[in-house]
mmCIF file of C-alpha atoms in Angstrom:
data_model
loop_
_atom_site.group_PDB
_atom_site.id
_atom_site.type_symbol
_atom_site.label_atom_id
_atom_site.label_comp_id
_atom_site.label_asym_id
_atom_site.label_seq_id
_atom_site.Cartn_x
_atom_site.Cartn_y
_atom_site.Cartn_z
ATOM 1 C CA SER A 62 -3.235 5.325 13.984
ATOM 2 C CA GLN A 63 -5.093 2.689 12.011
ATOM 3 C CA LYS A 64 -8.128 1.210 13.650
ATOM 4 C CA ILE A 65 -9.959 -1.854 12.446
ATOM 5 C CA GLU A 66 -13.199 -3.144 13.922
ATOM 6 C CA GLN A 67 -15.317 -6.189 13.369
ATOM 7 C CA ASN A 68 -18.616 -5.127 14.784
ATOM 8 C CA SER A 69 -19.885 -8.506 15.923
ATOM 9 C CA GLU A 70 -18.040 -10.606 18.441
ATOM 10 C CA ALA A 71 -20.345 -13.541 17.695
ATOM 11 C CA LEU A 72 -22.909 -14.408 15.055
ATOM 12 C CA ASN A 73 -25.301 -17.366 15.179
ATOM 13 C CA ILE A 74 -27.209 -18.419 12.097
ATOM 14 C CA GLN A 75 -29.205 -21.387 10.842
ATOM 15 C CA GLU A 76 -27.742 -23.815 8.320
ATOM 16 C CA GLY A 77 -28.519 -22.795 4.747
ATOM 17 C CA LYS A 78 -28.759 -19.076 5.504
ATOM 18 C CA THR A 79 -26.275 -16.429 4.398
ATOM 19 C CA ALA A 80 -23.833 -15.179 7.007
ATOM 20 C CA THR A 81 -22.685 -11.571 6.665
ATOM 21 C CA LEU A 82 -19.698 -10.307 8.647
ATOM 22 C CA THR A 83 -18.576 -6.680 8.755
ATOM 23 C CA CYS A 84 -15.137 -5.106 8.930
ATOM 24 C CA ASN A 85 -14.778 -1.344 9.385
ATOM 25 C CA TYR A 86 -11.589 0.680 9.446
ATOM 26 C CA THR A 87 -10.506 4.261 10.106
ATOM 27 C CA ASN A 88 -7.488 6.503 9.631
ATOM 28 C CA TYR A 89 -6.191 4.595 6.654
ATOM 29 C CA SER A 90 -6.770 3.921 2.983
ATOM 30 C CA PRO A 91 -5.547 0.366 2.435
ATOM 31 C CA ALA A 92 -4.574 -0.858 -0.993
ATOM 32 C CA TYR A 93 -6.113 -4.199 -0.112
ATOM 33 C CA LEU A 94 -7.838 -6.071 2.653
ATOM 34 C CA GLN A 95 -7.646 -9.755 3.546
ATOM 35 C CA TRP A 96 -10.003 -12.208 5.253
ATOM 36 C CA TYR A 97 -8.827 -15.198 7.277
ATOM 37 C CA ARG A 98 -10.507 -18.118 8.991
ATOM 38 C CA GLN A 99 -9.317 -19.363 12.383
ATOM 39 C CA ASP A 100 -10.396 -22.601 14.025
ATOM 40 C CA PRO A 101 -9.941 -23.149 17.789
ATOM 41 C CA GLY A 102 -6.350 -23.916 18.713
ATOM 42 C CA ARG A 103 -5.041 -23.233 15.213
ATOM 43 C CA GLY A 104 -3.423 -20.415 13.296
ATOM 44 C CA PRO A 105 -5.408 -18.266 10.868
ATOM 45 C CA VAL A 106 -5.812 -19.495 7.304
ATOM 46 C CA PHE A 107 -6.060 -17.113 4.361
ATOM 47 C CA LEU A 108 -9.382 -17.025 2.504
ATOM 48 C CA LEU A 109 -9.656 -14.005 0.231
ATOM 49 C CA LEU A 110 -7.953 -10.760 -0.690
ATOM 50 C CA ILE A 111 -9.721 -7.773 -2.234
ATOM 51 C CA ARG A 112 -7.975 -4.748 -3.688
ATOM 52 C CA GLU A 113 -9.133 -1.142 -3.419
ATOM 53 C CA ASN A 114 -10.144 -1.043 -7.089
ATOM 54 C CA GLU A 115 -12.257 -4.189 -6.774
ATOM 55 C CA LYS A 116 -15.807 -3.836 -5.565
ATOM 56 C CA GLU A 117 -16.463 -7.534 -5.118
ATOM 57 C CA LYS A 118 -14.630 -10.844 -5.168
ATOM 58 C CA ARG A 119 -16.008 -14.372 -5.023
ATOM 59 C CA LYS A 120 -14.615 -17.799 -4.223
ATOM 60 C CA GLU A 121 -17.058 -20.692 -4.185
ATOM 61 C CA ARG A 122 -19.629 -19.826 -1.458
ATOM 62 C CA LEU A 123 -17.626 -16.844 -0.237
ATOM 63 C CA LYS A 124 -18.083 -13.251 -1.360
ATOM 64 C CA VAL A 125 -16.225 -10.162 -0.198
ATOM 65 C CA THR A 126 -17.076 -6.553 -0.944
ATOM 66 C CA PHE A 127 -14.916 -3.488 -0.379
ATOM 67 C CA ASP A 128 -16.387 0.007 -0.091
ATOM 68 C CA THR A 129 -13.546 2.519 0.204
ATOM 69 C CA THR A 130 -15.995 5.392 0.683
ATOM 70 C CA LEU A 131 -17.656 3.760 3.679
ATOM 71 C CA LYS A 132 -14.294 2.267 4.767
ATOM 72 C CA GLN A 133 -15.973 -1.080 5.097
ATOM 73 C CA SER A 134 -15.668 -4.658 3.872
ATOM 74 C CA LEU A 135 -18.456 -7.221 4.026
ATOM 75 C CA PHE A 136 -17.790 -10.956 4.041
ATOM 76 C CA HIS A 137 -20.621 -13.265 3.021
ATOM 77 C CA ILE A 138 -20.943 -17.034 3.273
ATOM 78 C CA THR A 139 -23.902 -18.308 1.285
ATOM 79 C CA ALA A 140 -25.677 -21.606 1.943
ATOM 80 C CA SER A 141 -23.837 -21.816 5.257
ATOM 81 C CA GLN A 142 -22.955 -25.180 6.787
ATOM 82 C CA PRO A 143 -22.021 -26.235 10.327
ATOM 83 C CA ALA A 144 -18.468 -26.768 9.007
ATOM 84 C CA ASP A 145 -18.287 -23.005 8.381
ATOM 85 C CA SER A 146 -18.354 -22.430 12.144
ATOM 86 C CA ALA A 147 -15.113 -20.634 13.022
ATOM 87 C CA THR A 148 -13.731 -17.196 13.809
ATOM 88 C CA TYR A 149 -13.261 -14.928 10.817
ATOM 89 C CA LEU A 150 -10.651 -12.172 10.856
ATOM 90 C CA CYS A 151 -10.103 -9.222 8.548
ATOM 91 C CA ALA A 152 -6.694 -7.625 8.071
ATOM 92 C CA LEU A 153 -5.574 -4.361 6.524
ATOM 93 C CA GLU A 154 -2.679 -3.987 4.120
ATOM 94 C CA GLY A 155 0.262 -2.106 5.505
ATOM 95 C CA ASP A 156 1.327 -3.316 8.878
ATOM 96 C CA MET A 157 -1.278 -6.052 8.562
ATOM 97 C CA ARG A 158 -3.421 -4.901 11.435
ATOM 98 C CA PHE A 159 -6.077 -7.482 12.294
ATOM 99 C CA GLY A 160 -9.567 -7.076 13.634
ATOM 100 C CA ALA A 161 -10.576 -8.944 16.781
ATOM 101 C CA GLY A 162 -12.623 -11.387 14.723
ATOM 102 C CA THR A 163 -16.221 -12.564 14.552
ATOM 103 C CA ARG A 164 -17.047 -16.018 15.884
ATOM 104 C CA LEU A 165 -19.577 -17.585 13.547
ATOM 105 C CA THR A 166 -21.719 -20.518 14.637
ATOM 106 C CA VAL A 167 -23.888 -22.266 12.064
ATOM 107 C CA LYS A 168 -26.570 -24.413 13.674
ATOM 108 C CA PRO A 169 -28.004 -27.458 11.892
ATOM 109 C CA ASN B 98 6.638 -28.469 2.422
ATOM 110 C CA ALA B 99 6.085 -28.223 6.159
ATOM 111 C CA GLY B 100 5.013 -24.576 5.836
ATOM 112 C CA VAL B 101 5.485 -22.549 9.028
ATOM 113 C CA THR B 102 6.499 -24.508 12.107
ATOM 114 C CA GLN B 103 6.646 -23.284 15.695
ATOM 115 C CA THR B 104 8.080 -24.812 18.830
ATOM 116 C CA PRO B 105 7.146 -25.391 21.557
ATOM 117 C CA LYS B 106 3.355 -25.767 21.383
ATOM 118 C CA PHE B 107 2.927 -25.018 25.088
ATOM 119 C CA GLN B 108 5.194 -23.377 27.651
ATOM 120 C CA VAL B 109 4.862 -22.327 31.279
ATOM 121 C CA LEU B 110 7.368 -19.835 32.653
ATOM 122 C CA LYS B 111 7.908 -18.140 35.963
ATOM 123 C CA THR B 112 8.127 -14.364 36.128
ATOM 124 C CA GLY B 113 11.636 -13.233 35.234
ATOM 125 C CA GLN B 114 12.619 -16.304 33.250
ATOM 126 C CA SER B 115 13.768 -15.982 29.671
ATOM 127 C CA MET B 116 13.030 -18.177 26.700
ATOM 128 C CA THR B 117 13.039 -18.310 22.926
ATOM 129 C CA LEU B 118 10.059 -19.215 20.767
ATOM 130 C CA GLN B 119 11.211 -20.845 17.579
ATOM 131 C CA CYS B 120 9.753 -20.240 14.120
ATOM 132 C CA ALA B 121 10.851 -21.676 10.800
ATOM 133 C CA GLN B 122 9.475 -21.687 7.265
ATOM 134 C CA ASP B 123 10.523 -23.685 4.220
ATOM 135 C CA MET B 124 8.796 -21.631 1.520
ATOM 136 C CA ASN B 125 11.686 -19.193 0.922
ATOM 137 C CA HIS B 126 9.527 -16.290 2.093
ATOM 138 C CA GLU B 127 11.209 -12.956 2.615
ATOM 139 C CA TYR B 128 8.709 -11.558 5.088
ATOM 140 C CA MET B 129 8.208 -13.057 8.539
ATOM 141 C CA SER B 130 6.369 -11.728 11.545
ATOM 142 C CA TRP B 131 5.343 -12.473 15.109
ATOM 143 C CA TYR B 132 1.897 -11.791 16.523
ATOM 144 C CA ARG B 133 0.328 -12.284 19.897
ATOM 145 C CA GLN B 134 -3.358 -13.059 20.252
ATOM 146 C CA ASP B 135 -5.303 -12.183 23.367
ATOM 147 C CA PRO B 136 -9.048 -12.653 23.935
ATOM 148 C CA GLY B 137 -11.087 -9.833 22.403
ATOM 149 C CA MET B 138 -8.031 -8.054 21.004
ATOM 150 C CA GLY B 139 -7.245 -9.863 17.818
ATOM 151 C CA LEU B 140 -3.760 -10.411 16.510
ATOM 152 C CA ARG B 141 -1.230 -7.718 17.405
ATOM 153 C CA LEU B 142 2.066 -7.420 15.576
ATOM 154 C CA ILE B 143 5.144 -7.697 17.796
ATOM 155 C CA HIS B 144 8.097 -7.654 15.388
ATOM 156 C CA TYR B 145 8.600 -8.323 11.731
ATOM 157 C CA SER B 146 11.387 -8.921 9.236
ATOM 158 C CA VAL B 147 11.498 -8.108 5.532
ATOM 159 C CA GLY B 148 14.542 -10.287 4.920
ATOM 160 C CA ALA B 149 17.605 -11.829 6.504
ATOM 161 C CA GLY B 150 19.420 -9.307 8.678
ATOM 162 C CA ILE B 151 16.512 -6.834 8.741
ATOM 163 C CA THR B 152 14.016 -6.562 11.578
ATOM 164 C CA ASP B 153 11.652 -3.871 12.815
ATOM 165 C CA GLN B 154 9.165 -3.242 15.584
ATOM 166 C CA GLY B 155 5.444 -3.731 15.297
ATOM 167 C CA GLU B 156 2.617 -2.498 17.477
ATOM 168 C CA VAL B 157 3.645 -4.173 20.773
ATOM 169 C CA PRO B 158 7.441 -4.792 20.774
ATOM 170 C CA ASN B 159 8.296 -4.108 24.417
ATOM 171 C CA GLY B 160 9.737 -7.097 26.263
ATOM 172 C CA TYR B 161 10.576 -9.011 23.076
ATOM 173 C CA ASN B 162 13.660 -9.306 20.880
ATOM 174 C CA VAL B 163 14.067 -10.842 17.455
ATOM 175 C CA SER B 164 16.835 -11.589 14.993
ATOM 176 C CA ARG B 165 16.852 -12.924 11.436
ATOM 177 C CA SER B 166 20.176 -14.541 10.565
ATOM 178 C CA THR B 167 18.706 -16.785 7.854
ATOM 179 C CA THR B 168 15.711 -16.602 5.526
ATOM 180 C CA GLU B 169 14.199 -19.676 7.171
ATOM 181 C CA ASP B 170 14.322 -18.839 10.880
ATOM 182 C CA PHE B 171 12.848 -16.015 12.947
ATOM 183 C CA PRO B 172 13.089 -16.662 16.705
ATOM 184 C CA LEU B 173 11.308 -14.518 19.279
ATOM 185 C CA ARG B 174 13.063 -13.967 22.602
ATOM 186 C CA LEU B 175 11.436 -13.038 25.874
ATOM 187 C CA LEU B 176 14.171 -11.509 27.990
ATOM 188 C CA SER B 177 12.410 -11.434 31.370
ATOM 189 C CA ALA B 178 8.942 -12.926 31.240
ATOM 190 C CA ALA B 179 6.033 -11.075 32.844
ATOM 191 C CA PRO B 180 2.442 -12.260 33.483
ATOM 192 C CA SER B 181 1.270 -9.687 30.899
ATOM 193 C CA GLN B 182 3.050 -11.780 28.277
ATOM 194 C CA THR B 183 0.693 -14.693 28.836
ATOM 195 C CA SER B 184 -0.795 -15.143 25.388
ATOM 196 C CA VAL B 185 -0.872 -17.254 22.253
ATOM 197 C CA TYR B 186 1.971 -16.418 19.889
ATOM 198 C CA PHE B 187 1.779 -16.904 16.140
ATOM 199 C CA CYS B 188 4.535 -16.710 13.600
ATOM 200 C CA ALA B 189 3.646 -15.932 9.996
ATOM 201 C CA SER B 190 5.412 -15.613 6.677
ATOM 202 C CA SER B 191 4.643 -14.322 3.213
ATOM 203 C CA LEU B 192 6.424 -13.755 -0.070
ATOM 204 C CA GLY B 193 6.884 -10.029 0.438
ATOM 205 C CA TRP B 194 6.103 -7.068 2.671
ATOM 206 C CA ARG B 195 3.261 -4.683 1.791
ATOM 207 C CA GLU B 196 2.449 -6.807 -1.192
ATOM 208 C CA ASP B 197 -0.846 -8.481 -1.732
ATOM 209 C CA ASN B 198 0.442 -11.864 -0.649
ATOM 210 C CA GLU B 199 -1.353 -14.081 1.779
ATOM 211 C CA GLN B 200 0.275 -14.752 5.108
ATOM 212 C CA PHE B 201 0.889 -18.323 6.184
ATOM 213 C CA PHE B 202 0.591 -18.851 9.929
ATOM 214 C CA GLY B 203 2.147 -21.420 12.190
ATOM 215 C CA PRO B 204 0.122 -23.465 14.694
ATOM 216 C CA GLY B 205 0.936 -21.155 17.591
ATOM 217 C CA THR B 206 2.658 -21.350 20.971
ATOM 218 C CA ARG B 207 0.508 -21.019 24.076
ATOM 219 C CA LEU B 208 2.588 -19.299 26.759
ATOM 220 C CA THR B 209 1.630 -18.935 30.394
ATOM 221 C CA VAL B 210 3.728 -16.766 32.722
ATOM 222 C CA LEU B 211 3.109 -17.341 36.423
#
């Protein structure tokens, strides 16, 4: 069955630095992969989608890469701010299986 | 548009009780789904629906029933609550199934089963 892993449960970085979150998957070749942000006590909110034929996608300070050979997606937040502190989830196309998430804390 | 709404926000049940978690969306989305979220385990799909009258099981369907009589509503029923069903439940909707559409999530229902 599909397996999706986000290899860091928590990530702490200093304001202004780039945060890099990793999503790995096995036993599947998704046509696309999505990233969501979740704040405490709230539902996830969609951020970005990247398709299998796209190597990279950007949206403002966010950048997502998708390496179908490595079966991995990287999610970057540049010039991070304390307001970026949240849990970030990746999800695979298909039955929309989600990773457990990485809790990012950006310290001023 | 209200988006995806869920009621109640919080619920405490005793073991063996039944209840229905309500979910509604006003975006005319065909696809709706229910997830549960437990610490360290991410979101797990319980049931989903690709349109009115059509439902199917997800990864963890046992102990839950769903129906989809209208496009707007997708209630989740717990037939006989168990402590293992203590969790946060999210309803989501999107334009289509297995299409590259974003999912819109509701605010969640926090359920505790004693």
